[in-house]
Coordinates of C-alpha atoms and ligand atoms in Angstrom, one line a residue:
X1 CA 60.7 91.3 93.6
X2 CA 58.4 92.5 96.2
X3 CA 55.2 94.6 95.6
X4 CA 55.9 98.4 96.6
X5 CA 52.8 100.5 97.9
X6 CA 52.7 102.0 94.3
X7 CA 52.5 98.5 92.8
X8 CA 49.8 97.5 95.2
X9 CA 47.8 100.7 94.4
X10 CA 48.4 99.7 90.5
X11 CA 47.0 96.4 91.5
X12 CA 44.0 97.7 93.0
X13 CA 43.2 100.1 90.4
X14 CA 43.6 97.3 87.8
X15 CA 41.0 95.2 90.0
X16 CA 38.6 98.0 90.2
X17 CA 38.7 98.7 86.8
X18 CA 37.3 94.9 86.3
X19 CA 34.8 95.3 88.9
X20 CA 32.1 97.4 87.2
X21 CA 31.6 94.6 84.6
X22 CA 30.5 92.2 87.4
X23 CA 26.8 91.1 86.4
X24 CA 26.9 88.0 88.3
X25 CA 28.8 88.0 91.6
X26 CA 31.2 84.9 92.4
X27 CA 29.1 82.2 94.1
X28 CA 29.7 82.0 97.7
X29 CA 30.4 78.1 97.4
X30 CA 33.6 79.2 95.6
X31 CA 35.0 81.2 98.3
X32 CA 35.8 78.4 100.7
X33 CA 38.3 76.5 98.2
X34 CA 39.5 80.2 97.0
X35 CA 40.7 80.9 100.6
X36 CA 42.3 77.6 101.2
X37 CA 44.2 78.2 97.7
X38 CA 45.1 81.7 98.6
X39 CA 46.6 80.8 102.0
X40 CA 48.7 78.2 100.0
X41 CA 49.9 80.7 97.7
X42 CA 51.1 83.0 100.3
X43 CA 54.4 85.0 99.7
X44 CA 56.6 82.7 102.2
X45 CA 55.3 79.5 100.3
X46 CA 55.7 81.1 96.7
X47 CA 59.2 82.1 97.7
X48 CA 60.5 79.0 99.3
X49 CA 58.8 76.4 96.8
X50 CA 58.9 78.3 93.5
X51 CA 62.2 80.1 93.9
X52 CA 64.6 79.2 96.7
X53 CA 64.0 75.3 96.0
X54 CA 65.0 75.9 92.2
X55 CA 68.6 76.8 90.7
X56 CA 69.1 80.7 90.4
X57 CA 67.1 82.0 87.5
X58 CA 65.5 78.7 86.7
X59 CA 62.9 79.1 84.0
X60 CA 60.3 76.9 82.5
X61 CA 58.8 77.0 79.1
X62 CA 55.0 78.1 78.6
X63 CA 52.7 79.5 76.1
X64 CA 52.5 83.2 75.8
X65 CA 49.1 83.0 77.0
X66 CA 50.1 81.7 80.1
X67 CA 51.7 84.5 81.1
X68 CA 48.3 86.1 82.6
X69 CA 48.6 89.3 84.4
X70 CA 46.4 91.9 85.7
X71 CA 47.2 94.0 82.7
X72 CA 45.7 91.3 80.5
X73 CA 42.4 91.2 82.3
X74 CA 42.0 94.9 81.6
X75 CA 42.9 94.6 78.1
X76 CA 40.6 91.5 77.4
X77 CA 37.8 93.6 79.2
X78 CA 38.5 96.3 76.8
X79 CA 38.6 94.3 73.6
X80 CA 36.2 91.4 73.7
X81 CA 32.6 92.4 73.8
X82 CA 30.1 90.5 76.0
X83 CA 33.1 89.1 78.1
X84 CA 31.7 87.9 81.5
X85 CA 33.4 87.5 84.7
X86 CA 33.0 84.0 84.6
X87 CA 34.7 83.6 81.3
X88 CA 37.8 85.3 83.0
X89 CA 37.6 83.0 86.1
X90 CA 37.3 79.9 83.6
X91 CA 40.2 81.2 81.9
X92 CA 42.3 81.8 85.1
X93 CA 41.5 78.3 86.2
X94 CA 42.5 76.7 82.8
X95 CA 45.7 78.6 82.6
X96 CA 47.0 78.2 86.1
X97 CA 46.1 74.3 86.0
X98 CA 48.3 74.2 82.9
X99 CA 51.2 76.2 84.6
X100 CA 51.1 73.6 87.2
X101 CA 51.2 70.8 85.1
X102 CA 54.4 72.2 83.8
X103 CA 56.0 73.0 86.6
X104 CA 55.3 69.4 88.4
X105 CA 56.5 67.9 85.2
X106 CA 60.3 69.2 85.6
X107 CA 60.2 68.2 89.4
X108 CA 61.6 64.8 90.3
X109 CA 59.4 62.8 92.6
X110 CA 61.5 63.7 95.9
X111 CA 62.0 67.2 95.0
X112 CA 61.0 69.5 97.8
X113 CA 58.8 71.5 95.6
X114 CA 57.0 68.3 94.4
X115 CA 54.3 67.9 97.1
X116 CA 53.5 71.6 97.4
X117 CA 53.0 71.9 93.6
X118 CA 50.8 68.8 93.5
X119 CA 48.9 70.0 96.2
X120 CA 48.2 73.4 94.5
X121 CA 46.9 71.4 91.6
X122 CA 44.5 69.4 93.8
X123 CA 43.2 73.0 95.2
X124 CA 42.8 74.2 91.9
X125 CA 40.8 71.1 91.1
X126 CA 38.7 71.6 93.7
X127 CA 37.8 75.2 92.7
X128 CA 37.2 74.0 89.3
X129 CA 34.8 71.3 90.3
X130 CA 32.8 73.7 92.7
X131 CA 32.9 76.2 89.6
X132 CA 31.3 73.8 87.3
X133 CA 28.9 72.6 89.6
X134 CA 27.5 76.1 89.9
X135 CA 27.4 76.8 86.5
X136 CA 25.5 73.5 85.9
X137 CA 23.1 74.5 88.5
X138 CA 22.7 78.0 86.9
X139 CA 22.4 76.3 83.3
X140 CA 24.7 78.5 81.9
X141 CA 25.0 77.2 78.5
X142 CA 26.4 80.3 76.8
X143 CA 29.5 79.8 75.3
X144 CA 32.8 82.2 76.0
X145 CA 33.3 84.8 73.6
X146 CA 35.4 83.7 70.5
X147 CA 38.5 85.5 71.5
X148 CA 38.6 83.6 74.7
X149 CA 38.0 80.2 72.9
X150 CA 40.8 80.9 70.9
X151 CA 43.0 81.5 73.8
X152 CA 41.9 78.1 75.3
X153 CA 42.8 76.3 71.8
X154 CA 46.2 78.0 71.8
X155 CA 46.9 77.0 75.6
X156 CA 45.8 73.4 74.7
X157 CA 47.8 73.2 71.8
X158 CA 51.5 71.7 72.3
X159 CA 52.3 72.6 68.7
X160 CA 51.2 76.2 69.1
X161 CA 53.8 78.8 68.1
X162 CA 54.6 81.5 70.7
X163 CA 56.5 80.4 73.8
X164 CA 58.4 82.2 76.6
X165 CA 60.7 81.1 79.6
X166 CA 59.5 82.4 82.7
X167 CA 60.5 81.7 86.4
X168 CA 58.0 79.5 88.2
X169 CA 57.6 82.3 91.0
X170 CA 56.8 84.9 88.5
X171 CA 54.1 82.6 87.2
X172 CA 52.5 82.0 90.7
X173 CA 52.7 85.6 91.4
X174 CA 50.6 86.3 88.4
X175 CA 48.4 83.5 89.6
X176 CA 48.0 85.0 93.0
X177 CA 47.6 88.7 92.0
X178 CA 45.0 88.0 89.4
X179 CA 43.2 85.7 91.6
X180 CA 42.4 88.8 93.8
X181 CA 41.0 90.7 90.9
X182 CA 38.8 87.7 89.5
X183 CA 37.5 86.5 92.8
X184 CA 37.3 89.9 94.3
X185 CA 34.1 89.0 95.9
X186 CA 35.9 86.6 98.3
X187 CA 38.8 88.9 99.1
X188 CA 37.9 92.2 99.9
X189 CA 41.0 93.9 99.4
X190 CA 44.6 92.9 97.9
X191 CA 46.5 91.7 100.6
X192 CA 49.6 93.6 102.1
X193 CA 51.9 91.5 100.8
X194 CA 53.5 90.5 97.4
Ligands
LIG1 C1 52.1 80.8 104.6 O1 51.4 79.4 104.9 C2 52.4 78.4 105.7 C3 51.4 77.1 105.6 O2 51.3 76.8 104.1 C4 52.3 78.9 107.2 O3 53.4 78.0 107.8 C5 53.2 80.4 106.9 O4 53.0 80.7 108.3 C6 52.2 81.2 105.9 N1 53.2 82.4 105.9 C7 52.5 83.6 106.2 C8 53.3 84.8 105.8 O5 51.2 83.7 106.3
LIG2 C1 70.1 85.9 87.4 O1 69.5 86.9 86.2 C2 69.9 88.2 87.1 C3 69.1 89.1 86.2 O2 68.8 88.6 84.8 C4 71.6 88.4 86.5 O3 72.0 89.7 87.0 C5 72.1 87.5 87.4 O4 73.5 87.4 87.2 C6 71.8 86.1 86.9 N1 72.4 85.1 88.0 C7 72.9 83.9 87.4 C8 73.3 83.1 88.7 O5 72.8 83.6 86.4
LIG3 C1 48.8 88.5 78.2 O1 49.7 89.6 77.5 C2 50.8 89.0 76.9 C3 51.6 90.4 76.4 O2 51.8 91.2 77.4 C4 50.2 88.0 76.0 O3 51.4 87.5 75.4 C5 49.7 87.0 76.4 O4 49.3 86.1 75.3 C6 48.5 87.5 77.2 N1 47.7 86.3 77.8 C7 46.3 86.1 77.6 C8 45.7 85.2 78.6 O5 45.6 87.0 77.0

């Protein structure tokens, strides 16, 4: 599924909606690993490694919470008082690391998507490290709002109710799009591709 002009506009509006909440901007240190991640998540790669290399309509089982779209960001912003951009960025990192773990878990050692997926995991880990370093440096002790902590707990709980079967490419498409909203300081505008 490609993103039409209307869809890109919708995406941009969704992002703009998020931006006014930004009190603290994205630390510049984060942008370098984010750009590497973005390059690796380009449309060609997502299609090849997350769709073509899988059987037709292949799906993996994920928590509801791991279907994390631009619409979720707007909804959380509207319903969670005191929500900071950093909380959403941290949630994004958690969710996408969990998604990649699940993708890697279904791939045999020599599967043609294995190396790509492991590499994405490494890139996310790198972003996470920088993110944590910056947070520590800023002495940000504040805990994320309760609703966000509850999402964390459900994502981590293998016994949690509420699972969905989702195509791996759809999950990475979500990752790619939400990335542009949450790290918009690093990316001036959404890309002209899916
Ligand atoms: C996507 O990235 C791969 C390398 O990871 C590169 O070979 C390819 O040209 C890129 N595609 C686009 C459309 O930028
Ligand atoms: C894949 O899913 C689409 C849409 O749900 C369906 O039309 C198509 O027949 C499916 N293809 C196979 C091979 O199951
Ligand atoms: C995103 O919204 C879907 C419903 O559309 C919900 O099932 C899911 O839990 C939400 N994810 C997060 C992280 O809030």
